[in-house]
Amino acid sequence: MSRDAHLFGPGPKRILALDGGGVRGIISLAFLERIEALLAARAGREARRGGGPAAPPFRLGDYFDLIGGTSTGSLIATGLALGFSAGQLIEMYLTLARQGFRGARWHGGILIPKFRTRPLVELLKRQIGETTLGSAQLLTGLAIVAKRLDTGSVWVFHNNPRAPYFDPAGRDPQAVPNRDLPLVNLVRASTAAPTFFAPERIEVARGVSGVFVDGGVSPHNNPSLLLLMLAGIEGYGYRWPLGAENLLLCSVGTGEQPVAHDPAALTAATSATVALHALTSTMNDCKWLNQALLQWIGVCPTLWPIDSEIGDLSDDRFGGGAFLHYLRYDLLLERRWLDRTLGLAATDRELAALAQMDRPEQVERLLELGRAAATVQVQDTHFPSRFDAVANTGAGAGPA
């Protein structure tokens, strides 16, 4: 199925949203590995029932009509949209952990970035090459979330040919078409976490460059709500019908450690430390606001408790109807949750290390925990058969 068949063809639509989280992105890949295996088995059963020739290897880019991500999620989303399997991306992440997180000779995190940019760019170029956002190599819809720091605005780069800035010649002749932007630069921009990596400059109009940083320093480190807006708001050009029968959104996290600071230590902390905790807690607030809203407006078989006052919203429905079929998979890096949910033990010290976004030596353990959580959480029944890929494999309606 082509990109345009995914974007403009008939039938229900499927969205995959991938959180930011540094090296903890390998947790997302553990969930995606499980989702891919379940959907591949289903696709194989359908192929055998049809009696046709053996199909090519199943990829999540075959199933989902739009795959979007923030920061590390943008890297995974790009790989999936290019036809990589979850297993191939896991191997890439293990390489990234060894080679992509190389410290600068002199760094303090605040004064200059902690990691050098070149190793990450070289790895991205080996995997992505010179592919642009408008390339036919992309199997499906792709959205990459970044923050343009010089204007303070969120930018979502996506490959919908009906979008205003995909080819804006008639609207703004000076603008650089999004279709011509190299994926390497877009992923670099989305992963340019302040203090970790340097910002990325991208030419957005003739003679005008924007300064982009990690999309996680916006309300959209969890890009689920933004991707729902992309699908449904008229101006973005998708115009997909909403409703639990029409739209599936699968959101995958990168793990979370519940916040628990010592009040006395926090009161005595430096202003910089308090500011850092305030920023990270704001990002966490945005994540849980996403979660609460999507559980409120959708049919959700994977409910998470929001807080002790409103619970998991299982008895609530915004406006009396559902706007989507919503799934959320994630891992809590918390001792009681790991023991109760997965039967696994971990010390507080180990969990503190696992929660860091920049500890590449932890990726194997993160992968182990992610796979255990995926086995428990991800069920075949979460993906209703009405959302199985339609038989039409043509080019769809095509861009208007």
XYZ file of C-alpha atoms in Angstrom:
400
model
C 0.000 0.000 0.000
C 1.369 3.431 -0.937
C 1.530 6.575 1.165
C -1.435 8.092 -0.673
C -3.487 4.930 -0.244
C -2.859 5.180 3.496
C -3.687 8.877 3.652
C -6.586 9.136 1.224
C -7.909 5.610 0.688
C -11.236 4.378 2.078
C -11.862 2.730 5.418
C -10.991 3.335 9.072
C -7.652 4.980 9.865
C -4.895 3.947 12.267
C -2.421 6.286 14.010
C 0.722 5.351 15.944
C 2.092 7.971 18.377
C 5.552 7.594 19.933
C 6.798 9.510 22.986
C 10.163 11.138 23.501
C 12.548 9.795 26.119
C 16.162 9.493 24.941
C 17.658 6.017 25.175
C 14.443 4.891 26.875
C 13.010 4.765 23.362
C 14.032 1.125 23.405
C 11.084 0.558 25.767
C 8.781 1.775 22.989
C 10.486 -0.638 20.605
C 9.791 -3.530 22.963
C 6.066 -2.716 22.805
C 6.240 -2.251 19.031
C 7.957 -5.620 18.663
C 5.005 -7.260 20.399
C 2.410 -5.265 18.407
C 4.184 -6.134 15.166
C 4.248 -9.844 16.022
C 0.526 -9.934 16.849
C -0.524 -8.011 13.749
C 1.846 -10.016 11.538
C 0.325 -13.257 12.802
C -3.141 -11.931 12.036
C -2.070 -10.776 8.561
C -0.530 -14.192 7.937
C -3.749 -15.937 8.903
C -5.702 -13.719 6.536
C -3.252 -14.408 3.705
C -3.517 -18.175 4.186
C -7.303 -17.983 4.352
C -7.292 -16.136 1.041
C -5.160 -18.839 -0.546
C -2.955 -16.323 -2.345
C 0.825 -16.231 -2.719
C 3.066 -15.605 0.272
C 3.052 -11.934 1.228
C 6.215 -9.888 1.857
C 7.302 -9.495 5.500
C 4.765 -7.574 7.558
C 5.762 -4.117 8.765
C 3.983 -1.685 11.074
C 4.200 0.812 8.210
C 1.785 -1.484 6.355
C -0.811 -1.266 9.139
C -0.659 2.309 10.416
C -1.778 5.160 8.166
C 0.103 7.810 10.145
C 3.140 7.279 12.371
C 4.363 10.243 14.382
C 6.876 10.840 17.108
C 8.684 13.350 19.254
C 12.424 13.264 19.944
C 13.510 9.619 20.140
C 9.983 8.765 18.987
C 10.615 10.665 15.749
C 13.594 8.427 15.004
C 11.515 5.300 15.557
C 8.588 6.716 13.568
C 10.869 7.500 10.635
C 12.347 4.009 10.684
C 8.918 2.382 10.741
C 7.636 4.605 7.935
C 10.672 3.601 5.856
C 9.813 -0.072 6.306
C 12.182 -1.096 9.095
C 10.968 -3.850 11.394
C 10.869 -3.358 15.154
C 13.704 -5.876 15.464
C 15.891 -3.930 13.047
C 15.248 -0.736 14.989
C 16.139 -2.458 18.262
C 19.509 -3.387 16.764
C 19.912 0.204 15.596
C 19.177 1.479 19.095
C 21.769 -0.825 20.601
C 24.276 0.654 18.143
C 23.045 4.160 18.939
C 23.619 3.519 22.633
C 27.235 2.585 21.935
C 28.043 5.224 19.322
C 25.479 8.035 19.338
C 25.865 9.166 22.949
C 29.514 10.210 22.957
C 30.355 13.004 25.336
C 32.008 16.236 24.282
C 35.582 16.709 25.471
C 34.538 19.641 27.619
C 30.970 19.728 28.764
C 28.923 20.806 31.684
C 25.471 20.271 30.221
C 24.533 23.883 30.865
C 27.521 25.682 29.300
C 27.827 23.461 26.218
C 25.910 20.352 25.062
C 26.726 17.112 26.838
C 26.981 15.003 23.656
C 28.634 15.526 20.301
C 26.306 15.823 17.330
C 28.476 14.160 14.680
C 28.190 10.504 15.864
C 24.394 10.753 15.929
C 24.255 12.393 12.491
C 26.586 9.769 11.014
C 24.389 6.983 12.375
C 21.252 8.654 11.017
C 22.823 9.084 7.588
C 23.803 5.414 7.462
C 20.219 4.383 8.162
C 18.227 7.122 6.392
C 20.610 8.417 3.734
C 19.485 11.454 1.726
C 15.774 10.591 1.928
C 13.465 13.601 2.109
C 10.046 14.040 3.698
C 8.399 13.807 0.284
C 10.154 10.590 -0.719
C 8.182 7.682 -2.150
C 10.345 5.447 0.062
C 8.038 6.328 2.951
C 5.408 3.600 3.079
C 2.872 5.632 5.000
C 2.143 8.951 6.682
C 4.955 10.346 8.829
C 4.898 13.223 11.344
C 7.924 14.615 13.204
C 7.447 17.051 16.104
C 10.059 19.735 16.839
C 10.200 23.093 18.631
C 11.320 26.152 16.682
C 13.130 28.034 19.396
C 13.660 31.357 17.606
C 9.892 31.822 17.250
C 8.756 29.767 20.254
C 6.445 27.647 18.098
C 5.755 23.934 17.721
C 6.345 22.614 14.209
C 5.019 19.287 13.019
C 6.667 18.204 9.779
C 4.471 15.708 7.930
C 4.294 14.179 4.474
C 0.668 14.855 3.581
C 0.764 16.293 0.032
C -2.502 18.142 0.766
C -0.915 20.052 3.657
C -0.321 23.781 3.046
C 3.471 23.691 3.383
C 4.235 20.368 1.726
C 4.530 22.278 -1.556
C 3.634 25.910 -0.787
C 4.558 27.467 -4.153
C 1.138 29.074 -4.624
C 0.784 30.149 -0.987
C 4.340 31.297 -0.190
C 6.883 31.160 -3.035
C 9.762 31.904 -0.632
C 9.022 28.982 1.687
C 11.103 25.826 1.391
C 8.693 22.960 0.613
C 8.480 20.480 3.464
C 8.680 17.699 0.908
C 12.307 18.707 0.167
C 13.528 18.654 3.779
C 15.980 15.806 4.521
C 14.699 13.361 7.131
C 18.118 13.327 8.808
C 17.802 17.035 9.599
C 14.218 16.710 10.812
C 15.034 13.823 13.142
C 18.114 15.682 14.374
C 15.935 18.709 15.122
C 13.335 16.670 16.981
C 16.035 14.949 19.074
C 18.057 18.095 19.887
C 17.299 18.023 23.601
C 18.616 21.204 25.262
C 21.850 20.613 27.240
C 22.232 17.189 25.595
C 22.594 18.060 21.888
C 23.132 21.298 19.980
C 20.119 22.862 18.205
C 19.562 22.139 14.512
C 19.318 24.942 11.952
C 16.924 24.253 9.069
C 16.302 26.544 6.115
C 12.552 27.183 6.166
C 12.451 29.968 3.563
C 14.923 31.348 1.073
C 17.662 32.895 3.202
C 15.812 32.191 6.474
C 16.882 29.467 8.906
C 14.942 28.350 11.947
C 16.638 27.109 15.110
C 15.006 23.849 16.188
C 15.258 21.850 19.403
C 13.662 18.739 20.832
C 9.892 18.617 20.424
C 9.735 17.381 24.004
C 10.117 20.961 25.287
C 6.547 21.586 24.166
C 3.195 20.134 25.263
C 3.799 17.268 22.830
C 6.532 15.012 24.224
C 3.615 12.593 24.060
C 2.382 13.538 20.564
C -0.928 11.647 20.714
C -3.257 14.629 21.021
C -1.316 16.557 18.372
C -1.628 13.646 15.930
C -5.366 13.443 16.613
C -5.578 17.145 15.784
C -3.513 16.531 12.644
C -5.990 13.879 11.525
C -9.164 15.808 12.254
C -8.538 19.550 11.867
C -9.466 20.854 8.427
C -6.343 22.923 7.836
C -3.910 20.008 8.060
C -5.500 18.359 5.041
C -6.181 14.824 6.323
C -9.846 15.346 7.226
C -10.273 11.844 8.589
C -13.674 11.157 10.156
C -13.636 10.806 13.919
C -15.401 8.133 15.944
C -14.526 4.878 17.678
C -15.483 2.986 14.521
C -13.390 5.214 12.262
C -10.137 6.046 14.038
C -7.660 4.016 16.114
C -4.844 5.779 17.949
C -2.129 3.662 19.569
C 0.169 5.616 21.894
C 3.436 4.106 23.157
C 5.512 5.539 25.994
C 9.170 5.358 26.961
C 8.736 4.570 30.629
C 8.168 6.867 33.565
C 9.382 7.112 37.132
C 6.782 8.690 39.436
C 7.985 11.974 40.938
C 8.874 11.798 44.632
C 11.175 14.587 45.845
C 12.115 15.101 49.476
C 10.355 18.335 50.573
C 13.232 19.466 52.796
C 15.836 18.884 50.087
C 13.696 20.643 47.493
C 13.213 23.657 49.766
C 16.971 23.920 50.270
C 17.850 23.353 46.598
C 19.384 25.956 44.312
C 17.147 28.022 42.057
C 18.524 26.173 39.023
C 17.591 22.813 40.545
C 14.080 23.995 41.397
C 13.680 25.380 37.862
C 14.796 22.063 36.357
C 12.316 20.105 38.482
C 9.572 22.573 37.555
C 10.304 22.148 33.832
C 10.337 18.358 33.968
C 7.152 18.315 36.043
C 5.467 20.545 33.445
C 6.388 18.033 30.737
C 4.914 15.299 32.916
C 1.748 17.359 33.445
C 1.348 17.682 29.666
C 1.753 13.938 29.259
C -0.956 13.154 31.790
C -3.259 15.833 30.390
C -2.928 14.049 27.036
C -3.755 10.790 28.735
C -6.760 12.138 30.628
C -8.268 13.855 27.589
C -7.853 10.866 25.284
C -9.316 8.431 27.817
C -12.193 10.871 28.342
C -13.047 11.258 24.650
C -12.255 7.733 23.472
C -13.060 4.066 23.920
C -9.999 2.803 25.783
C -9.394 -0.861 26.701
C -6.020 0.081 28.253
C -7.132 2.540 30.929
C -4.532 4.125 33.220
C -5.466 5.753 36.543
C -5.059 9.519 36.174
C -5.112 10.476 39.850
C -6.837 9.523 43.098
C -9.718 11.943 42.512
C -10.967 11.076 39.011
C -9.598 7.538 38.719
C -9.301 6.074 35.217
C -12.365 7.874 33.757
C -14.010 4.561 32.902
C -17.401 5.995 33.864
C -16.936 9.241 31.943
C -17.507 10.047 28.285
C -17.109 13.547 26.858
C -20.314 14.617 25.122
C -21.784 11.137 25.464
C -19.942 9.700 22.448
C -16.451 8.528 21.552
C -14.109 10.281 19.126
C -11.654 7.404 18.714
C -10.515 3.941 19.776
C -7.539 4.719 22.015
C -4.694 2.521 23.266
C -1.850 3.470 25.609
C 1.122 1.261 26.487
C 3.846 2.272 28.927
C 6.114 1.094 31.723
C 6.313 2.512 35.238
C 9.821 2.466 36.680
C 8.533 1.959 40.196
C 9.230 -0.969 42.526
C 5.681 -1.808 43.557
C 4.349 -1.539 40.006
C 7.093 -3.765 38.610
C 6.526 -6.352 41.334
C 2.723 -6.283 41.161
C 2.396 -6.073 37.369
C 5.419 -7.945 36.047
C 6.689 -9.945 39.010
C 10.096 -8.273 38.678
C 12.340 -6.803 41.351
C 14.479 -3.675 41.123
C 16.207 -1.435 43.642
C 15.524 2.280 43.934
C 19.095 2.955 42.842
C 18.677 0.849 39.700
C 15.373 2.520 38.865
C 16.911 5.978 39.271
C 19.554 5.033 36.687
C 16.990 3.481 34.342
C 14.864 6.626 34.449
C 17.640 8.784 32.990
C 17.341 9.589 29.288
C 21.102 9.571 28.695
C 22.361 6.317 30.231
C 23.160 4.124 27.193
C 24.623 1.395 29.392
C 21.070 0.712 30.627
C 19.500 -0.147 27.259
C 19.647 -3.935 27.635
C 17.872 -3.783 30.998
C 15.323 -1.296 29.636
C 14.655 -3.654 26.730
C 14.161 -6.553 29.143
C 11.643 -4.602 31.221
C 9.881 -3.304 28.123
C 9.449 -6.790 26.705
C 8.045 -8.041 30.003
C 5.549 -5.166 30.121
C 4.588 -5.660 26.474
C 3.802 -9.333 27.045
C 1.407 -8.402 29.851
C -0.183 -5.300 28.322
C -0.467 -5.756 24.547
C -3.339 -8.023 23.544
C -4.583 -8.986 20.091
C -8.130 -7.961 21.035
C -6.999 -4.359 21.557
C -6.837 -4.012 17.762
C -10.393 -4.668 16.495
C -10.683 -6.493 13.195
C -12.565 -3.548 11.670
C -9.226 -1.712 11.607
C -7.398 -4.409 9.661
C -5.837 -3.104 6.469
C -8.291 -2.698 3.616
C -7.863 -4.810 0.498
C -7.296 -1.759 -1.684
C -3.576 -1.498 -2.435
C -3.834 1.158 -5.124
C -2.766 4.770 -4.913
C -5.947 5.926 -3.218
C -7.575 9.175 -4.185
C -4.243 10.985 -4.368
C -3.516 14.577 -3.459
C -6.001 17.201 -4.547
